[in-house]
Each structure stands twice: as structure tokens, then as C-alpha cells.
CSV table of C-alpha atoms in Angstrom, one decimal:
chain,number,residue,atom,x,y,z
N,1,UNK,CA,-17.4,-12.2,60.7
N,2,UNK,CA,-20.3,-14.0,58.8
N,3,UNK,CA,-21.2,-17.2,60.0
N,4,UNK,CA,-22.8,-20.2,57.5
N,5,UNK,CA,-25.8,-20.7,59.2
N,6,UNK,CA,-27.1,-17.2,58.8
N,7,UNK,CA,-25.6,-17.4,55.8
N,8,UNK,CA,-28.0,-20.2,54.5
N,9,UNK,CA,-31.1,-18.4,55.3
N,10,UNK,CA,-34.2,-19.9,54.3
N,11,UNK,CA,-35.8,-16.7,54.5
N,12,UNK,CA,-38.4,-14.8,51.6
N,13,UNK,CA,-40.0,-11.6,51.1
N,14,UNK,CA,-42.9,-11.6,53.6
N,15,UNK,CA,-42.1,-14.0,56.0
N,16,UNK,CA,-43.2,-13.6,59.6
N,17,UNK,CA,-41.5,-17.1,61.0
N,18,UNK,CA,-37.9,-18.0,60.7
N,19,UNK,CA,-37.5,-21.0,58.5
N,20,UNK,CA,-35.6,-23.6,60.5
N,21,UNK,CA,-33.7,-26.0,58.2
N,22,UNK,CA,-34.6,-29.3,60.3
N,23,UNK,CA,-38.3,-28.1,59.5
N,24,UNK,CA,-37.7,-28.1,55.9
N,25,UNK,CA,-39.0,-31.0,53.3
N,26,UNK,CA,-36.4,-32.5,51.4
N,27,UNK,CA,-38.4,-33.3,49.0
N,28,UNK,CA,-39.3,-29.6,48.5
N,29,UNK,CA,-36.1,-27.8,49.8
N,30,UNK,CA,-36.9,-24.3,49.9
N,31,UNK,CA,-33.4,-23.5,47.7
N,32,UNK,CA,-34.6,-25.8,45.1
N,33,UNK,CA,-37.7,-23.8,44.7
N,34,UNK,CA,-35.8,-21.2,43.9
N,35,UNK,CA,-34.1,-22.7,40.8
N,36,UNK,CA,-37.7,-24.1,40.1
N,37,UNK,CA,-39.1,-20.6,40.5
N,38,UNK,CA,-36.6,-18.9,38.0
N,39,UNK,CA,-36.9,-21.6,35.3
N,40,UNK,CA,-40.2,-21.1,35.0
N,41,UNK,CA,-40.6,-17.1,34.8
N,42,UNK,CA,-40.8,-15.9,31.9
N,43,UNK,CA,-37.6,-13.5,32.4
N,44,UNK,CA,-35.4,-16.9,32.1
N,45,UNK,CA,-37.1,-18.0,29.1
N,46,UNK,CA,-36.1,-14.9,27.3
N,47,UNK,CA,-32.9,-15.5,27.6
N,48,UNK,CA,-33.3,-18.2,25.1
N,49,UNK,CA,-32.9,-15.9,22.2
N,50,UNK,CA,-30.5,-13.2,23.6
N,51,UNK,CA,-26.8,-12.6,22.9
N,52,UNK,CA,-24.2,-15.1,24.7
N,53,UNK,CA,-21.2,-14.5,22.2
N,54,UNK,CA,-22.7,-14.2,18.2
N,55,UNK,CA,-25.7,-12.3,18.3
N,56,UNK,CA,-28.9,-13.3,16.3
N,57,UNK,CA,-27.0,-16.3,15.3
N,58,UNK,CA,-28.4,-19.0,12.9
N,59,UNK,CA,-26.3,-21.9,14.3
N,60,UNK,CA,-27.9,-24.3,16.5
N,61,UNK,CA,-24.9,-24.7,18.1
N,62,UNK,CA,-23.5,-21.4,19.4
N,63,UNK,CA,-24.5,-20.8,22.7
N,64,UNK,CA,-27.2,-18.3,24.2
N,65,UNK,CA,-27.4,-16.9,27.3
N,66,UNK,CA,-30.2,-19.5,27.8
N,67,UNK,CA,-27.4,-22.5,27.2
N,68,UNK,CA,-24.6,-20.8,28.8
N,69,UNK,CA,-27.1,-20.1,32.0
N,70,UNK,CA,-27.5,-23.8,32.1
N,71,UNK,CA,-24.4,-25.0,31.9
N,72,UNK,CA,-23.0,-22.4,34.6
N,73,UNK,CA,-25.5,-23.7,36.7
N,74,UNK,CA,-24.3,-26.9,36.7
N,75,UNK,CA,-20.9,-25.9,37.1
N,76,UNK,CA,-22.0,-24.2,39.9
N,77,UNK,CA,-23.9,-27.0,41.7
N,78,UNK,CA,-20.9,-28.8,41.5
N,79,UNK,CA,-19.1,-26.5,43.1
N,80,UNK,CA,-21.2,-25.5,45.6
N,81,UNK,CA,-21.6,-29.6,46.3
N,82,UNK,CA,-17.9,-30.2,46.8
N,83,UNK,CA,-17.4,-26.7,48.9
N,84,UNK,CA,-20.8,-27.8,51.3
N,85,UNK,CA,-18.7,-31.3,51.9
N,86,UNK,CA,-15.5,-29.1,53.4
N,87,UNK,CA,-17.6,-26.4,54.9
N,88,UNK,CA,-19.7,-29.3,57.0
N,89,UNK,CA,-16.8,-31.6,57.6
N,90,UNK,CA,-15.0,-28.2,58.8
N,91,UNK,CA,-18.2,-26.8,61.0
N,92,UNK,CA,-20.5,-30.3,61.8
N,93,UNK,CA,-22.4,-28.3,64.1
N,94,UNK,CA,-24.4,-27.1,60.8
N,95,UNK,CA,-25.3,-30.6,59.8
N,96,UNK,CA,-25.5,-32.1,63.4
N,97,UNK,CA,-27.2,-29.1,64.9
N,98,UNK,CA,-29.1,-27.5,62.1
N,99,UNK,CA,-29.8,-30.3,59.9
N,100,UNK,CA,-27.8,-28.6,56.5
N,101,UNK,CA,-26.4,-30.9,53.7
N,102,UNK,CA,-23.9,-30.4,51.3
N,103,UNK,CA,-26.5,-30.1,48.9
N,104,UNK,CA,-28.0,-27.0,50.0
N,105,UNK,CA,-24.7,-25.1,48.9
N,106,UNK,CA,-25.1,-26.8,45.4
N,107,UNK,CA,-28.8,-25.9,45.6
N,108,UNK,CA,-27.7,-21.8,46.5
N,109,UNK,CA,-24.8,-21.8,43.6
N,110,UNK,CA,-27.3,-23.6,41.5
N,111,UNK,CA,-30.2,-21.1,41.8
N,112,UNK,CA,-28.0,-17.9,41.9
N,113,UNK,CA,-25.9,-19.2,39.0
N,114,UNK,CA,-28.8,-19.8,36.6
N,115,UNK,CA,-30.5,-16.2,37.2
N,116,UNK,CA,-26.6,-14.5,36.9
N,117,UNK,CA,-27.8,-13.3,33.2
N,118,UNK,CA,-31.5,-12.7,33.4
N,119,UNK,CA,-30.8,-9.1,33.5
N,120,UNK,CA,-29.1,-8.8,30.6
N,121,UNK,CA,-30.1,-6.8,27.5
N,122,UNK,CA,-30.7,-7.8,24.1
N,123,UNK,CA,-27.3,-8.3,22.2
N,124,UNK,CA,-24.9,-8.5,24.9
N,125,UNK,CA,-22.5,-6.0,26.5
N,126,UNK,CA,-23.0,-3.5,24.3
N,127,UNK,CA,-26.5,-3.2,25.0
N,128,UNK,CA,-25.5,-2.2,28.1
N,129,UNK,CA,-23.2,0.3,26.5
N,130,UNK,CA,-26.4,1.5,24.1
N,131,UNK,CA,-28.5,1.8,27.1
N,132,UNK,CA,-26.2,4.2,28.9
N,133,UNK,CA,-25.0,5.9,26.7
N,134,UNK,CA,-28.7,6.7,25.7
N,135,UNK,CA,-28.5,8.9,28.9
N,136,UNK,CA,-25.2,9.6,29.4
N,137,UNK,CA,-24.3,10.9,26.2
N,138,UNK,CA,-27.7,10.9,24.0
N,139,UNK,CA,-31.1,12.6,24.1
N,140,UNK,CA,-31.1,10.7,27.4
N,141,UNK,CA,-29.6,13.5,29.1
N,142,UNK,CA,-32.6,15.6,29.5
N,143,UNK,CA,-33.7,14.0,32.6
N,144,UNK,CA,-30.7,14.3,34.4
N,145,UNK,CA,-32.1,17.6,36.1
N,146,UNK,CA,-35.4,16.0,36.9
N,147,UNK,CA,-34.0,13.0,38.7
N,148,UNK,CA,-31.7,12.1,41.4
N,149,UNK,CA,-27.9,11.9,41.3
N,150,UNK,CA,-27.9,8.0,42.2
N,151,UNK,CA,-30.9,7.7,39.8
N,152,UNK,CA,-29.4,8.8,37.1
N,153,UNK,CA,-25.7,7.4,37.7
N,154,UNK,CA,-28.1,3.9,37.4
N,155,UNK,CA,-29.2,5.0,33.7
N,156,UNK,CA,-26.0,6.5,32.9
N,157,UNK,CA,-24.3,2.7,33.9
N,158,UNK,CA,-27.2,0.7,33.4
N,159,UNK,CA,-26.5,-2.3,34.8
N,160,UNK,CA,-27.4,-6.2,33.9
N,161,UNK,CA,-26.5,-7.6,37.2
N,162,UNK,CA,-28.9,-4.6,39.0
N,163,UNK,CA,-31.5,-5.4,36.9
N,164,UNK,CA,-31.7,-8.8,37.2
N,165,UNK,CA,-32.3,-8.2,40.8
N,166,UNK,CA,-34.9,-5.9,40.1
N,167,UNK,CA,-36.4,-8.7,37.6
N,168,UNK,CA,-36.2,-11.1,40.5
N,169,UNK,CA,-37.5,-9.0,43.1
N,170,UNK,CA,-40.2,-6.4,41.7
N,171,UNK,CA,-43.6,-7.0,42.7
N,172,UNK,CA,-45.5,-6.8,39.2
N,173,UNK,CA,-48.3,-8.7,37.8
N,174,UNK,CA,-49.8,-9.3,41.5
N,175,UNK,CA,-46.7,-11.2,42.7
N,176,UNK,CA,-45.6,-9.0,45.5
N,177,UNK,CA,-41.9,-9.9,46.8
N,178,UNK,CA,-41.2,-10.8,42.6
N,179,UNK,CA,-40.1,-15.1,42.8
N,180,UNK,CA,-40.1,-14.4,46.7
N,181,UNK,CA,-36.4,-16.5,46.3
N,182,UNK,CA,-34.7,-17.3,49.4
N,183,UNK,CA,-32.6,-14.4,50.8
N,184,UNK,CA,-29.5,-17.0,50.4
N,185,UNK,CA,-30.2,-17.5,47.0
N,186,UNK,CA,-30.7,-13.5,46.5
N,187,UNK,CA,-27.6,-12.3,48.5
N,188,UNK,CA,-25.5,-15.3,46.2
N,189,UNK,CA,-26.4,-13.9,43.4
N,190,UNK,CA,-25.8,-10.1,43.9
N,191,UNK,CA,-21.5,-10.4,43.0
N,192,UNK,CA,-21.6,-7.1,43.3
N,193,UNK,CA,-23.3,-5.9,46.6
N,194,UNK,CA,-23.5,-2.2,46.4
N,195,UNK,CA,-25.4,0.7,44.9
N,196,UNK,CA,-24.0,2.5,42.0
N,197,UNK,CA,-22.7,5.7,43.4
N,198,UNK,CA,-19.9,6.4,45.2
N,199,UNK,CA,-18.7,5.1,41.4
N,200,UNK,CA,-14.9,5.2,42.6
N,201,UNK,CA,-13.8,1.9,41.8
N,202,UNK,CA,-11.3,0.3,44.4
N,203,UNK,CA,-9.4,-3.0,43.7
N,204,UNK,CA,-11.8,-5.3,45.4
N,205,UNK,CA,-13.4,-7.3,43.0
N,206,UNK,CA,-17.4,-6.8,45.0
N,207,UNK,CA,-16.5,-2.6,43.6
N,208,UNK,CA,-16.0,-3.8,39.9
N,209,UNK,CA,-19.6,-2.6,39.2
N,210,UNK,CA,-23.3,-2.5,41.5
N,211,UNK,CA,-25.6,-5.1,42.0
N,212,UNK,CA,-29.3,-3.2,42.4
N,213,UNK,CA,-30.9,0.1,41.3
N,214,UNK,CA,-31.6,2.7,43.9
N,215,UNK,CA,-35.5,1.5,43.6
N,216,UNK,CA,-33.7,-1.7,45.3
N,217,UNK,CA,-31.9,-0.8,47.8
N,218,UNK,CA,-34.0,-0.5,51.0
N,219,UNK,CA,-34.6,-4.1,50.3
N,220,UNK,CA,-31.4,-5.5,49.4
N,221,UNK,CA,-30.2,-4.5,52.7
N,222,UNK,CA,-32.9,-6.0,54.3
N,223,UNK,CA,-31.6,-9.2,52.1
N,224,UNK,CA,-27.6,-8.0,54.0
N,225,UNK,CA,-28.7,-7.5,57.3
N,226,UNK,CA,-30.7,-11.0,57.9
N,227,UNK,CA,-27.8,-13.6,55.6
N,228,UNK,CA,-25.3,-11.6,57.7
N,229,UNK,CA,-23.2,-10.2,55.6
N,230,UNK,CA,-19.8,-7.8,57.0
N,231,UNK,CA,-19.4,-4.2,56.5
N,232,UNK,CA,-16.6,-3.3,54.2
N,233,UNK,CA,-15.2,-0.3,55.1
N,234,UNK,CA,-12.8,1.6,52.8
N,235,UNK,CA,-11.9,4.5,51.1
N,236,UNK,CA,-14.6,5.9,49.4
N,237,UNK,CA,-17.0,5.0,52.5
N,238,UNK,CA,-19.0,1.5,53.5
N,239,UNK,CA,-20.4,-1.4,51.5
N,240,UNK,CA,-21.2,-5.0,51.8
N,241,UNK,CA,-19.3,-7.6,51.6
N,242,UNK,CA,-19.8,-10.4,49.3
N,243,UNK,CA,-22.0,-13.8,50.4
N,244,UNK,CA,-19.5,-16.3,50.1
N,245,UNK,CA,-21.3,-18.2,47.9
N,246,UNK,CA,-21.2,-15.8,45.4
N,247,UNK,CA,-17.5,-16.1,44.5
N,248,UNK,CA,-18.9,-19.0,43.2
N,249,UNK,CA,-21.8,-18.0,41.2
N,250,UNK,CA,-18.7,-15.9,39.5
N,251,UNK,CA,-16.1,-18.4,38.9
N,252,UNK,CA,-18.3,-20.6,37.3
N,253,UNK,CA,-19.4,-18.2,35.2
N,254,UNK,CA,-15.6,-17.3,35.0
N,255,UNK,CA,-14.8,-21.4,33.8
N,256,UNK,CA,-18.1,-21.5,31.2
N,257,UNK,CA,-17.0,-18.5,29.4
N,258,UNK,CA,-13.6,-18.9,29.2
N,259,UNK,CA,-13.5,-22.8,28.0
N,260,UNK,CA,-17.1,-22.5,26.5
N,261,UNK,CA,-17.0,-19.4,24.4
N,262,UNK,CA,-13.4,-20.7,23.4
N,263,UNK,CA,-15.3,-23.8,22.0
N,264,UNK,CA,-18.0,-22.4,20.2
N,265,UNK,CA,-15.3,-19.8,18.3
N,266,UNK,CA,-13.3,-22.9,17.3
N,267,UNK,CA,-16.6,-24.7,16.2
N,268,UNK,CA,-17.7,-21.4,13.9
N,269,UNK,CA,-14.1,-21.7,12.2
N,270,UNK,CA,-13.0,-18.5,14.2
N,271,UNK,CA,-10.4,-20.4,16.4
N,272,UNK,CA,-8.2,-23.0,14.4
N,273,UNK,CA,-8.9,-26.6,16.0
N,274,UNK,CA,-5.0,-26.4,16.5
N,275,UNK,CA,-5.3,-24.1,19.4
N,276,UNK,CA,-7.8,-26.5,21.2
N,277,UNK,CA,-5.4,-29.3,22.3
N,278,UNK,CA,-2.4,-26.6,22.4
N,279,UNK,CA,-3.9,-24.3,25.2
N,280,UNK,CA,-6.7,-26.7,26.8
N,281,UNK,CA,-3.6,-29.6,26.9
N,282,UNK,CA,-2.2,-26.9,29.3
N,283,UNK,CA,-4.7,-27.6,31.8
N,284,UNK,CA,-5.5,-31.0,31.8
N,285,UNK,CA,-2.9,-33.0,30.0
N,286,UNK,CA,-1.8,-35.9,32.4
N,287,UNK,CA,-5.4,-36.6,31.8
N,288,UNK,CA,-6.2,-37.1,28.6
N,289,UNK,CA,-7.0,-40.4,27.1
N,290,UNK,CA,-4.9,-40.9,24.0
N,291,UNK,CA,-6.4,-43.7,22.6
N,292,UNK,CA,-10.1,-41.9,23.1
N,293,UNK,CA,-8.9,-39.0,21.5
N,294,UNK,CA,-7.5,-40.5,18.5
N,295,UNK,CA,-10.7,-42.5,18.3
N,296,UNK,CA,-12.9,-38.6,17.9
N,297,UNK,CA,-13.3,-38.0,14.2
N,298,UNK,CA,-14.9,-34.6,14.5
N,299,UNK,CA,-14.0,-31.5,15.6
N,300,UNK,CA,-16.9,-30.9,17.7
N,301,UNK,CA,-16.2,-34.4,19.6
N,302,UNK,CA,-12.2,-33.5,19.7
N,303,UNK,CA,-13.1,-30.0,21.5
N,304,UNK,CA,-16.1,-31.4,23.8
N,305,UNK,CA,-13.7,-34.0,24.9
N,306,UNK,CA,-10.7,-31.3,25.9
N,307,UNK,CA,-13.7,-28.9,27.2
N,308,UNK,CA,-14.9,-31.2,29.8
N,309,UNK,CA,-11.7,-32.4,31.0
N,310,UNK,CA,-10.4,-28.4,31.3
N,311,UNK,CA,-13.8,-28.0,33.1
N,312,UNK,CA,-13.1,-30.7,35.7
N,313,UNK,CA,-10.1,-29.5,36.4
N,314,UNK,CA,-11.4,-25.9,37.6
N,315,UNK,CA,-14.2,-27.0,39.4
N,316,UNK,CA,-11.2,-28.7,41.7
N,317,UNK,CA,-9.2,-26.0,41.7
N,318,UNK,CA,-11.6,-23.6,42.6
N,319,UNK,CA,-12.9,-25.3,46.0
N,320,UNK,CA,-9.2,-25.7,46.7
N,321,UNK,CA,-9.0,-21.7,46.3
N,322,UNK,CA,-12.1,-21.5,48.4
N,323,UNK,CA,-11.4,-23.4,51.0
N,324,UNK,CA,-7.7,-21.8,51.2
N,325,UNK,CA,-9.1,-18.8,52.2
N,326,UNK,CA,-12.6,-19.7,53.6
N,327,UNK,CA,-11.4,-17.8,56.6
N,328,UNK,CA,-11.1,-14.5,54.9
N,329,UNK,CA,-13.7,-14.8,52.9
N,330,UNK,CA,-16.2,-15.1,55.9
N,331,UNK,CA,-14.5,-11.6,57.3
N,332,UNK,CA,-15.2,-9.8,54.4
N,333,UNK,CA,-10.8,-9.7,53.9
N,334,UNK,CA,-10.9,-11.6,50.4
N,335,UNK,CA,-11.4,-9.0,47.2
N,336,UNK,CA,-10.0,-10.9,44.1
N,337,UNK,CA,-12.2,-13.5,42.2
N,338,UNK,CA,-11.1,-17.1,42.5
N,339,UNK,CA,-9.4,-17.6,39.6
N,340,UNK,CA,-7.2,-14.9,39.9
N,341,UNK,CA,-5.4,-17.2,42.4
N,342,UNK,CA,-5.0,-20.6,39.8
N,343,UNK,CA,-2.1,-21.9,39.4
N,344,UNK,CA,-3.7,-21.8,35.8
N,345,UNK,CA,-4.5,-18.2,35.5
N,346,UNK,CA,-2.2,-17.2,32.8
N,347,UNK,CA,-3.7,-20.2,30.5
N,348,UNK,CA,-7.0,-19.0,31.1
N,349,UNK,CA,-5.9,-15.8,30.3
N,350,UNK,CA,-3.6,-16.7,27.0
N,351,UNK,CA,-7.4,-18.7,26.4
N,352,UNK,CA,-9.7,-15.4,27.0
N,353,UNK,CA,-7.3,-13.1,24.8
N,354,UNK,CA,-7.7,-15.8,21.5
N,355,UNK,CA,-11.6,-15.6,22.2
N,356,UNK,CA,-11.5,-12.1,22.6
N,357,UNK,CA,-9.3,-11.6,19.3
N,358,UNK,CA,-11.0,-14.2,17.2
N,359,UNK,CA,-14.6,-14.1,18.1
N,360,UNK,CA,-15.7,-11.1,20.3
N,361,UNK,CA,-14.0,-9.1,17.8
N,362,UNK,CA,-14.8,-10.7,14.6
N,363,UNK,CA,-16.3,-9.0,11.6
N,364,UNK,CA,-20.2,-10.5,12.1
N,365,UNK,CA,-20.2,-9.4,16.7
N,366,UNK,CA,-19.5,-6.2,15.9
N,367,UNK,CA,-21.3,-5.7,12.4
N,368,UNK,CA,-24.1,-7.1,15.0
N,369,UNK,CA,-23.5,-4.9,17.6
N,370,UNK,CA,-24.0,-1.8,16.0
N,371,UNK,CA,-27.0,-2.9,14.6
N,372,UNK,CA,-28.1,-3.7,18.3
N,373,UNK,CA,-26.9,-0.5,19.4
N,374,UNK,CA,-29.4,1.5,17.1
N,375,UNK,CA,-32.1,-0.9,18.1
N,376,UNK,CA,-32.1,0.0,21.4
N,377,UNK,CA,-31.2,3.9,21.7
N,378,UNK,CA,-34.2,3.9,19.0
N,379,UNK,CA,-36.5,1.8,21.3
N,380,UNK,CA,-35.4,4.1,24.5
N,381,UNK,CA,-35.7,7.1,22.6
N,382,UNK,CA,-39.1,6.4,21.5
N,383,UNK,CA,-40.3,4.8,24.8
N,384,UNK,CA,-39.4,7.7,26.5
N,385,UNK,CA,-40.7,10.7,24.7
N,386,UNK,CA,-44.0,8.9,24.5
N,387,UNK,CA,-44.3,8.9,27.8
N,388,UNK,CA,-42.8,12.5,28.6
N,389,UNK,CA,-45.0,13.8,26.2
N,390,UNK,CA,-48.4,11.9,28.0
N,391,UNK,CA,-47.1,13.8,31.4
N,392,UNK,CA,-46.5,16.7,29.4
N,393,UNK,CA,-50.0,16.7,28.2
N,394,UNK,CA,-48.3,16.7,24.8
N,395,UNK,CA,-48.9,13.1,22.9
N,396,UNK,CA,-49.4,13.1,19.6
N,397,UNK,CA,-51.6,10.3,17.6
N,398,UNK,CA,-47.7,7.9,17.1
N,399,UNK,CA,-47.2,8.6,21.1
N,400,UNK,CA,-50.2,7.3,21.9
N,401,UNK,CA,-50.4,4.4,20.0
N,402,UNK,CA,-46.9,3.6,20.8
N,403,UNK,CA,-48.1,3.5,24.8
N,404,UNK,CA,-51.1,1.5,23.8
N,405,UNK,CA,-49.3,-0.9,21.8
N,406,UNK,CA,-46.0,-1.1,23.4
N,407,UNK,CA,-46.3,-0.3,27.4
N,408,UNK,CA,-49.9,-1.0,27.8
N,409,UNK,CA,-49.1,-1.9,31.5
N,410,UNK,CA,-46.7,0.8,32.6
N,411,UNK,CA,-48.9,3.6,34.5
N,412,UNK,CA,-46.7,6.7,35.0
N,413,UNK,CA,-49.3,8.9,36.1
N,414,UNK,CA,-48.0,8.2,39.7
N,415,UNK,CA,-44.9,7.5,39.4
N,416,UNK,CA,-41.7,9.5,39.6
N,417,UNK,CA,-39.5,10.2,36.5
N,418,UNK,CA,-37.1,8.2,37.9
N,419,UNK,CA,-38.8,4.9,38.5
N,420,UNK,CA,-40.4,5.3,35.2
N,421,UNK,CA,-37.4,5.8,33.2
N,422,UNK,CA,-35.7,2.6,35.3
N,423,UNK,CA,-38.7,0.8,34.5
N,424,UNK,CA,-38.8,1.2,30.9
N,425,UNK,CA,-35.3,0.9,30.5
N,426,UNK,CA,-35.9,-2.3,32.3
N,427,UNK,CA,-38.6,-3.4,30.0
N,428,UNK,CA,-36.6,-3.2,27.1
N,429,UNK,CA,-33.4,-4.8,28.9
N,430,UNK,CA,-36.0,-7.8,29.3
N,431,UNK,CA,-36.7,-8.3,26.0
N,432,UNK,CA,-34.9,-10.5,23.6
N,433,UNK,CA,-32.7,-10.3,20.8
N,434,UNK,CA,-35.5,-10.7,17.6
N,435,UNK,CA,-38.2,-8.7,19.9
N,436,UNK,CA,-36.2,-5.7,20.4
N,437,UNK,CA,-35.2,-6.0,16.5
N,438,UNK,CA,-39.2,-6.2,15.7
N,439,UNK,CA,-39.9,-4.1,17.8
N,440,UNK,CA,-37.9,-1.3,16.3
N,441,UNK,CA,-39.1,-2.5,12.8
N,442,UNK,CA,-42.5,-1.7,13.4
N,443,UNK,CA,-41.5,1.6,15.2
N,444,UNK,CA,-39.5,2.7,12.0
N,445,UNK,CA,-42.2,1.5,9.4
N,446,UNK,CA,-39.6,-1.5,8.0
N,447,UNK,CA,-42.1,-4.1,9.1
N,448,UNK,CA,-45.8,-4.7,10.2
């Protein structure tokens, strides 16, 4: 069974001292640098022109993952608040003895929540899909007898959440240990904590997909072994267990995108207003304000209203469902996501189904998508054969000045094939929306 104070660990790459919470600054809490450290790497600013819902969208309005990252966090700092006030009024040896406040779960959900994307590709889920099936099904699948079986299962299902790890914890540039983020904030954020193979999905919600390439796994289980996290043992072997805090990184995710992206497709026209007060009434109407609401004249005022109300009312019900089952949780016995258990769960799924129909699946995402998809193949593709053909002793005058232009840093000379092809796959994963589109323009002569 885990146990919250090891849980809460102040640790960092590199430390030779514990870090004792009653030694900590308050000005400076160490899982506040965290959130400080991710909003100012460059990996989080990207994120400010990549795909939440529309890709490459020209209204201000829509979100990006940038604005959606921002307002999970939020979400999630409230939720980790209101959780920290049960968990200490339930253990008050962690404040008493140990010196924690209910602000330090805020701070962990905080951090974790607004890094949950930064591994993300350019133009959403299908860049996922473009990036794997570069190597599952494409010219990709040369290099499957030159690399490892878990290597290549991490291509083949290239992952956003594993790579955001990787992002966060690479030593590149000089920084050795990556942000060097607290191993709470680290172990929060990793929903799924497991490498990709044995792929045999089982119904526990931590299985749904993996949380770190194989380049990352020696040290996420250093991250495992010091928060404390349980052993899950089932069919298809052993894995971790979730941190407890990061069923809460994923339900607010969970609430922004399922009242958020609902609210953008209604302000782009793709959701009639109508549906707004029917479904979101669902979930919050003993308490809406008539008169207020009959005072909005816009649309966007009308759905902002019903949005934050809806929004209150999950952050409730999810510490509720939380602290229901803290119990199990801590064992390692609890493998559904927290919403699953709402009373409101078939709202928010009549809710999800509307965005999915009206806007995930409208005429301008996927007319965008497939666009995206021949962005990045192209830019893998490319990348790749550059490189292979520099090992090869092969480049030609475009490989070389595609290296020298494009991956001036990357030196493969020493590297293995694996960790080169997870590192450029990586590299282009990072890059945003426009970049990867003007990147390929250059590489197919449409552009200088």
C-alpha cells in the first residue's frame, strides 16, 4: 500500500539528500518550481500553436493545447486543493508531523496537469496515428530488424504521453536530469505507468496506453521505487500502479475537454446554442441563475456562464469519487478513471458523442488532418533517410543539407538506431503546427 508522504516526494534527478518538507521555503515550494520550470521551457510554449480540437485555426477563440493546458491546470489545482484538505483532515500526522499543506496537492495536480500535453505532436491525435503508422505500416518498417522489439513497438505506437516524459526528463542542451521536476510531480503525471510492450491491453484504465519510451525506463522506475508506488500484478505480468494524484491530472483533463471542446464547437456554429442549456442544464440546473442568464446577450456569454457552473460541479464530484475510494486507490485496487463513477457519466457521455459528431468530425478536422498526416510521414521520411544514408556513408548533396539545416544538433555517429530514430521522431513530435507545415514546404520546394 502507498502511503502520502512518500508519495509527496520532494525528490529530483541528482539529489544526494532527502528533501524534508518542514525544510522547504514556502515561498519557493519545490512543487511550485515545477509548474514554474515547465512554463518556461520552450517545449510548453510550443504548444501554443499545436492542435487542441481545429487545427491551424484562424479564430482567436478556439482553444490550443496551450489554452486547454492552462485551464486543465487550474482545474486541477483545484482539485488537488480540495482532495489535500480530506487527505490531511483524514491523516494529520502529514501536516502535524511533516509540515504538508493542502496546497502542495494543488501544487502536484497543478504541475502535472499543465505538462499532460507537452508531448503531443503537431495536429493532434492523428499525428500520433501519422507517426506510427510511418513505421508500422510505411517506409518506416525497415528498421524493425535493426532495432529492438520494445523499441520499435514505441515507434510503431508512438506515444504523446511517453514523450512528454522523455521531453521533461532528457538531459539535452547541458541540462542533465531535463527540468529536474520533483519525482511527485513526474510520477503524477505519467497516467499511464508502464512501458509499451507487453501491449495486451487489460481493463484497468493505467493499461489504456504507456507512459515512457524504453530509453526511459531505468529511470522512471527509479521515479516508482522512491514515491512508492504498488506493484500491479495481472495477467499479462507486473506493472505500476498509478500515483494517486494522477487520477486527477486525468479527470481534469477529462472535465476541460468534455465541457470545453463542447463550447468552442457551439462558438464555431458546429453545435447549435440549443444544445448548450439542454445537456449542460443536466448537470448544473438547481444552479443556475435565471435572471443572470436572461441578462447574457451573446452566445459566447450564454455558454461561458453554463460552462463554468458544469465545471464546478465536477470539480465536487470528483473529490467525492476520490475520496470514496481513497483506500483503494493507495493499494493499487482502483482501475477505472473517476468519472466513470459520476452520477453524471451518461451526460458527459451524451456531451462527448455531440463534440465528437459535430466538431472532431467535421469537414475542416479531418480535411486538416490529412493534410497533417502527409506533413509528418514526409518530415519522418526525410529525417530518416538522411541520416541512414550519413551512417551508410551514402548522403547525397539534399541529405546533407537537410542534416545541416534541419538536425544540426542530433549526432548519430554514436548512437544506436534506436535512440536515433526515437529521438528524431521526438524532434518532430515537438514541433508545432505551422513549423512542421514549413518545414515540409521547404523540404518539397513549395516555399523558401
Amino acid at each position: 500500500m502507498a502511503n502520502w508522504e512518500q508519495l509527496l516526494s520532494l525528490k529530483r534527478f541528482g539529489d544526494k539528500h532527502k528533501r524534508i518538507r518542514k525544510e522547504q521555503d514556502d515561498t519557493r515550494l519545490g512543487f511550485e518550481v515545477d509548474y514554474d520550470r515547465i512554463v518556461f521551457s520552450s517545449a510548453f510554449r510550443s504548444l501554443q500553436d499545436k492542435t487542441q480540437v481545429i487545427p491551424l485555426s484562424e479564430t482567436d477563440f478556439v482553444h490550443t493545447r496551450l489554452t486547454h493546458s492552462l485551464e486543465v491546470s487550474v482545474v486541477g489545482r483545484s482539485l488537488g486543493r480540495n482532495v489535500g484538505k480530506a487527505i490531511l483532515k483524514k491523516y494529520p500526522y502529514l501536516a502535524a508531523t511533516h509540515g504538508f499543506h493542502f496546497n502542495d496537492f494543488g501544487a502536484i495536480v497543478a504541475a502535472a496537469a499543465i505538462a499532460h500535453d507537452i508531448g503531443n505532436p503537431p495536429f493532434g491525435h492523428s499525428g500520433e496515428n501519422a507517426m506510427s503508422d510511418y513505421f508500422k505500416t510505411g517506409p518506416g518498417q525497415r528498421f524493425q530488424s535493426q532495432i529492438s522489439k520494445l523499441a520499435y513497438q514505441d515507434l510503431t505506437h508512438f506515444e504523446g504521453n511517453a514523450n512528454g516524459f522523455k521531453l521533461l526528463t532528457e538531459t539535452r542542451d547541458g541540462s542533465v536530469g531535463g527540468l529536474r521536476l520533483s519525482y511527485a510531480t513526474l510520477a503524477s503525471f505519467t497516467k499511464y505507468p508502464k512501458a509499451s510492450l507487453p501491449h495486451k491491453p487489460t481493463n484497468q484504465i493505467a493499461h489504456k496506453k504507456y507512459g515512457y519510451f524504453s530509453q526511459q525506463a531505468e529511470f522512471f522506475d527509479e521515479v516508482a521505487r522512491d514515491v512508492g508506488l504498488p506493484i500491479s500484478t495481472h495477467e499479462h505480468g507486473q506493472s505500476y500502479a498509478r500515483h494517486p494524484l494522477a487520477f486527477l491530472v486525468e479527470a481534469a483533463d477529462d472535465i476541460c475537454y468534455t465541457i470545453i471542446d463542447f463550447e468552442d464547437g457551439i462558438n464555431l456554429g458546429l453545435i447549435p446554442e440549443d444544445y448548450a442549456l439542454e445537456y449542460l442544464s443536466k448537470l448544473i440546473n438547481h444552479k443556475i441563475d435565471v435572471d443572470k442568464y436572461a441578462k447574457l446577450n451573446t452566445t459566447k456569454n450564454r455558454v461561458a456562464y453554463l460552462r463554468s457552473l458544469a465545471i464546478g460541479t465536477l470539480i465536487r464530484e470528483t473529490v467525492d469519487i476520490f475520496m470514496a475510494n481513497e483506500t483503494a486507490i493507495l493499494n493499487g485496487d482502483f482501475h477505472v478513471d473517476l468519472l466513470s463513477q459520476s452520477r453524471y457519466k451518461a451526460q458527459i457521455k451524451d456531451i462527448i458523442n455531440i463534440s465528437i459528431k459535430n466538431v472532431y468530425r467535421s469537414q475542416e478536422v479531418m480535411d486538416k488532418e490529412i493534410v497533417g498526416y502527409k506533413v509528418l510521414t514526409s518530415l519522418l521520411h526525410q529525417f530518416t533517410t538522411a541520416v541512414e544514408h550519413q551512417l551508410n556513408g551514402q548522403s547525397t548533396s539534399i541529405d546533407r543539407l537537410i542534416l545541416a539545416n534541419f538536425l544540426p544538433h542530433f549526432n548519430v555517429e554514436q548512437s544506436p538506431t534506436e535512440d536515433w530514430l526515437i529521438d528524431i521522431s521526438s524532434h518532430i513530435a515537438a514541433m508545432t503546427d505551422s513549423e512542421a507545415l514549413r518545414t515540409y514546404k521547404k523540404l518539397t520546394g513549395m516555399a523558401l
